[in-house]
Backbone as JSON Lines, residues from 0, in Angstrom:
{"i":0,"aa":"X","n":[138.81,102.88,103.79],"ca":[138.62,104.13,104.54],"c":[137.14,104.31,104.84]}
{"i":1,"aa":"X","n":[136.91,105.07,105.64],"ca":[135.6,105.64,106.11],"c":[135.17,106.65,105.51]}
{"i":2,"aa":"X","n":[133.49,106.89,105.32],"ca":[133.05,108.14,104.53],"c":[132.47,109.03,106.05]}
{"i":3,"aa":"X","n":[133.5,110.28,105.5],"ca":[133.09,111.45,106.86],"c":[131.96,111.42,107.07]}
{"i":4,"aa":"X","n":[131.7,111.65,108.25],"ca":[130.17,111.83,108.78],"c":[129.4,110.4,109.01]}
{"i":5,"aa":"X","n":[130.31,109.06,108.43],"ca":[129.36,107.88,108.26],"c":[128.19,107.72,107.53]}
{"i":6,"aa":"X","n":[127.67,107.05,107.59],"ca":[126.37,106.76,106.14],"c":[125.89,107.72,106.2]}
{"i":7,"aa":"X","n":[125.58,109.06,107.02],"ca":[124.66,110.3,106.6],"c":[126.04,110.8,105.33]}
{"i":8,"aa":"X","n":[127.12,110.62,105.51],"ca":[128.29,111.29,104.18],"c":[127.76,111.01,103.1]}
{"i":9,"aa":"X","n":[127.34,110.05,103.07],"ca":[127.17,109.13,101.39],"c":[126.1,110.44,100.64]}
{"i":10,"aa":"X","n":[125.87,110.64,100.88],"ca":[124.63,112.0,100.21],"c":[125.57,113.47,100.04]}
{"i":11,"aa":"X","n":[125.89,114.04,100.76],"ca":[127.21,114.93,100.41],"c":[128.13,114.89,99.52]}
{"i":12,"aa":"X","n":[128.62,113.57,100.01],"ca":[130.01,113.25,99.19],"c":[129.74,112.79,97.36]}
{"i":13,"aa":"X","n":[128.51,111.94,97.82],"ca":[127.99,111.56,96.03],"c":[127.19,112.42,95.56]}
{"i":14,"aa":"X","n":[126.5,113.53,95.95],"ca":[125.27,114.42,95.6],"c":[125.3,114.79,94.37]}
{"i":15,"aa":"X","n":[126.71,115.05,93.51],"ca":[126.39,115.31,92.23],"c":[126.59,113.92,91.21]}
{"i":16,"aa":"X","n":[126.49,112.63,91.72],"ca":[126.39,111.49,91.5],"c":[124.94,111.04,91.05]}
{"i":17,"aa":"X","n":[124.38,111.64,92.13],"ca":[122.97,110.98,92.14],"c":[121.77,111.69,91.49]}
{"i":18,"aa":"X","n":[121.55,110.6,90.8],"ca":[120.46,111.57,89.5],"c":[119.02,111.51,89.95]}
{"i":19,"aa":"X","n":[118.11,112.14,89.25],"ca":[116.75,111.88,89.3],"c":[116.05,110.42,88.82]}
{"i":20,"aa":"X","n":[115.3,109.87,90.19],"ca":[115.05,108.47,89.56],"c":[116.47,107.65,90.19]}
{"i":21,"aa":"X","n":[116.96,107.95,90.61],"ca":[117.95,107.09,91.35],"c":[117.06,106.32,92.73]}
{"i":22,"aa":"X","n":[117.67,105.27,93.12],"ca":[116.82,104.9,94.11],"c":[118.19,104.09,95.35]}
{"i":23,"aa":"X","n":[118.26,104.9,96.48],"ca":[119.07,104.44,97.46],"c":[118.4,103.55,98.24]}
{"i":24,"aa":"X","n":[119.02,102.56,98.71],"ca":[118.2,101.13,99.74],"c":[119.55,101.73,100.96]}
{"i":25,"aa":"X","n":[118.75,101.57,102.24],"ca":[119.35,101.8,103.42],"c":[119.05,100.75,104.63]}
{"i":26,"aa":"X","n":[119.7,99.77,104.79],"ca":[119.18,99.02,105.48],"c":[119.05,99.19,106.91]}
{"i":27,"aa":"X","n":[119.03,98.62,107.8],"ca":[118.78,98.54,109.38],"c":[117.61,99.77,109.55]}
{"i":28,"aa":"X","n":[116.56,99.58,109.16],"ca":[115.29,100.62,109.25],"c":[114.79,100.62,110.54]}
{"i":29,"aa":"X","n":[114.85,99.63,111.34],"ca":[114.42,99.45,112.68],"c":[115.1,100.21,113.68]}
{"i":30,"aa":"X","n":[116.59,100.87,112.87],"ca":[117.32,101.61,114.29],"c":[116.83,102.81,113.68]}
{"i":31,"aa":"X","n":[117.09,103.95,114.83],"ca":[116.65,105.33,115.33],"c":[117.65,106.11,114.4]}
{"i":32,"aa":"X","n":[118.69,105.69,114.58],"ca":[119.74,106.69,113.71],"c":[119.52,106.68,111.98]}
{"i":33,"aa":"X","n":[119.32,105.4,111.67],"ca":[119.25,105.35,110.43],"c":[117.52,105.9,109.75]}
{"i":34,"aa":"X","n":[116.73,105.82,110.43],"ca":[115.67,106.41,109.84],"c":[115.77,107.86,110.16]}
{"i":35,"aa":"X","n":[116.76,108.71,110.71],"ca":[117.02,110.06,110.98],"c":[117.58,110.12,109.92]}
{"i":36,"aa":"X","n":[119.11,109.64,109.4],"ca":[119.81,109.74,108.03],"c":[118.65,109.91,106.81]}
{"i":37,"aa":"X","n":[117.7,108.85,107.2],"ca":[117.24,108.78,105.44],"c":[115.92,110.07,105.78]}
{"i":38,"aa":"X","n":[115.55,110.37,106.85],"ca":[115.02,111.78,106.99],"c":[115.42,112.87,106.48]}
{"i":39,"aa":"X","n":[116.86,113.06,106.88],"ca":[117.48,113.9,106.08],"c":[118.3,114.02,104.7]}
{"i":40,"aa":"X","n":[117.99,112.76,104.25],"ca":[118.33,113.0,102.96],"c":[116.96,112.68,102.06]}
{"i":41,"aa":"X","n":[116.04,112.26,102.45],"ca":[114.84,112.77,102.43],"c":[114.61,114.11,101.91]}
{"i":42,"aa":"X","n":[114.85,114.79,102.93],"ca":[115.25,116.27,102.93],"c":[115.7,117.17,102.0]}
{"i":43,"aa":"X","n":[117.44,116.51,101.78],"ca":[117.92,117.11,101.07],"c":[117.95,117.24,99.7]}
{"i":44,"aa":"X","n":[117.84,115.72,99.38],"ca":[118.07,115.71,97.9],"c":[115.94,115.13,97.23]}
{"i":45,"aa":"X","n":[115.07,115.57,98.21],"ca":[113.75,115.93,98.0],"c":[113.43,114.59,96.83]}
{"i":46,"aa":"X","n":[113.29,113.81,97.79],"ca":[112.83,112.06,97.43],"c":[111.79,111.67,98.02]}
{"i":47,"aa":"X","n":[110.93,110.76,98.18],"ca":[110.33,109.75,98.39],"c":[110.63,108.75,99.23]}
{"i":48,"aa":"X","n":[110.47,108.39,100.3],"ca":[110.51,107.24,101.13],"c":[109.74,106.34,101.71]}
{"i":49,"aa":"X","n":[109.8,104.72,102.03],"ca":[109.15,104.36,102.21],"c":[109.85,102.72,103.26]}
{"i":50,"aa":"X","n":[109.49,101.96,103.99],"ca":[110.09,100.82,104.48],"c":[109.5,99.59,104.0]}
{"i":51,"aa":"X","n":[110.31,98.42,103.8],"ca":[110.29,97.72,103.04],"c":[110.95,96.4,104.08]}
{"i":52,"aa":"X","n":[110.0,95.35,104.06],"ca":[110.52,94.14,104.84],"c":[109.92,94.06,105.84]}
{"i":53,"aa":"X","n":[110.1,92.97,106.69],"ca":[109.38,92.68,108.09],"c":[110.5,92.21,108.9]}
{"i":54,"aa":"X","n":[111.22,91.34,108.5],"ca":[112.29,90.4,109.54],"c":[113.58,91.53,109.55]}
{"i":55,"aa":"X","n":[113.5,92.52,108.34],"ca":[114.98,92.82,107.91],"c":[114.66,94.42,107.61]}
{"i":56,"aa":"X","n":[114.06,95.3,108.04],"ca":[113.61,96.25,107.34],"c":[114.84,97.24,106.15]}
{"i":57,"aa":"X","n":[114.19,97.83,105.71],"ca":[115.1,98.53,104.89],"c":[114.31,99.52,104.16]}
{"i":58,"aa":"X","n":[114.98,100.96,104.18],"ca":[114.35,102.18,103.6],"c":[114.67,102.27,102.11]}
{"i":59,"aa":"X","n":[113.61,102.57,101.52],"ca":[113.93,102.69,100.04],"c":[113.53,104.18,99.91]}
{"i":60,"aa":"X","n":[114.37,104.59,99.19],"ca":[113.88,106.1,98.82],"c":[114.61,106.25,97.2]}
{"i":61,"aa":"X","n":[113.14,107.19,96.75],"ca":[113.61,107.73,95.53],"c":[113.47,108.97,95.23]}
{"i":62,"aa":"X","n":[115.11,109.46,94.52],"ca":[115.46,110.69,93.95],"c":[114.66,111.18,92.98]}
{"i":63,"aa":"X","n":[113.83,112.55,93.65],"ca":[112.41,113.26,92.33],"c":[113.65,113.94,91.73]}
């Protein structure tokens, strides 16, 4: 099955999953949509972000 909303869901749906010091990897950093997602969960669950890679990018962010 699919998570509602698509990869921005994964933060909603797991939010009381995800602890402090958790660290989500989000790959395809080079597209527009996905560095909006990790903006807003950025946002929400008030982390740390940063991109990671050259050929392959990928957002790493960590849960304060």
């Amino acid at each position: 099955s699919r998570t509602k909303a698509g990869r921005y869901g994964l933060v909603p749906v797991m939010r009381k999953h995800i602890a402090s010091g958790c660290v989500i990897l989000l790959d395809d950093a080079y597209r527009r949509d996905e560095c909006e997602i990790a903006e807003r969960w950025r946002k929400e669950l008030g982390s740390t972000l940063h991109i990671e890679g050259i050929d392959k990018p990928y957002i790493v962010m960590k849960v304060t």
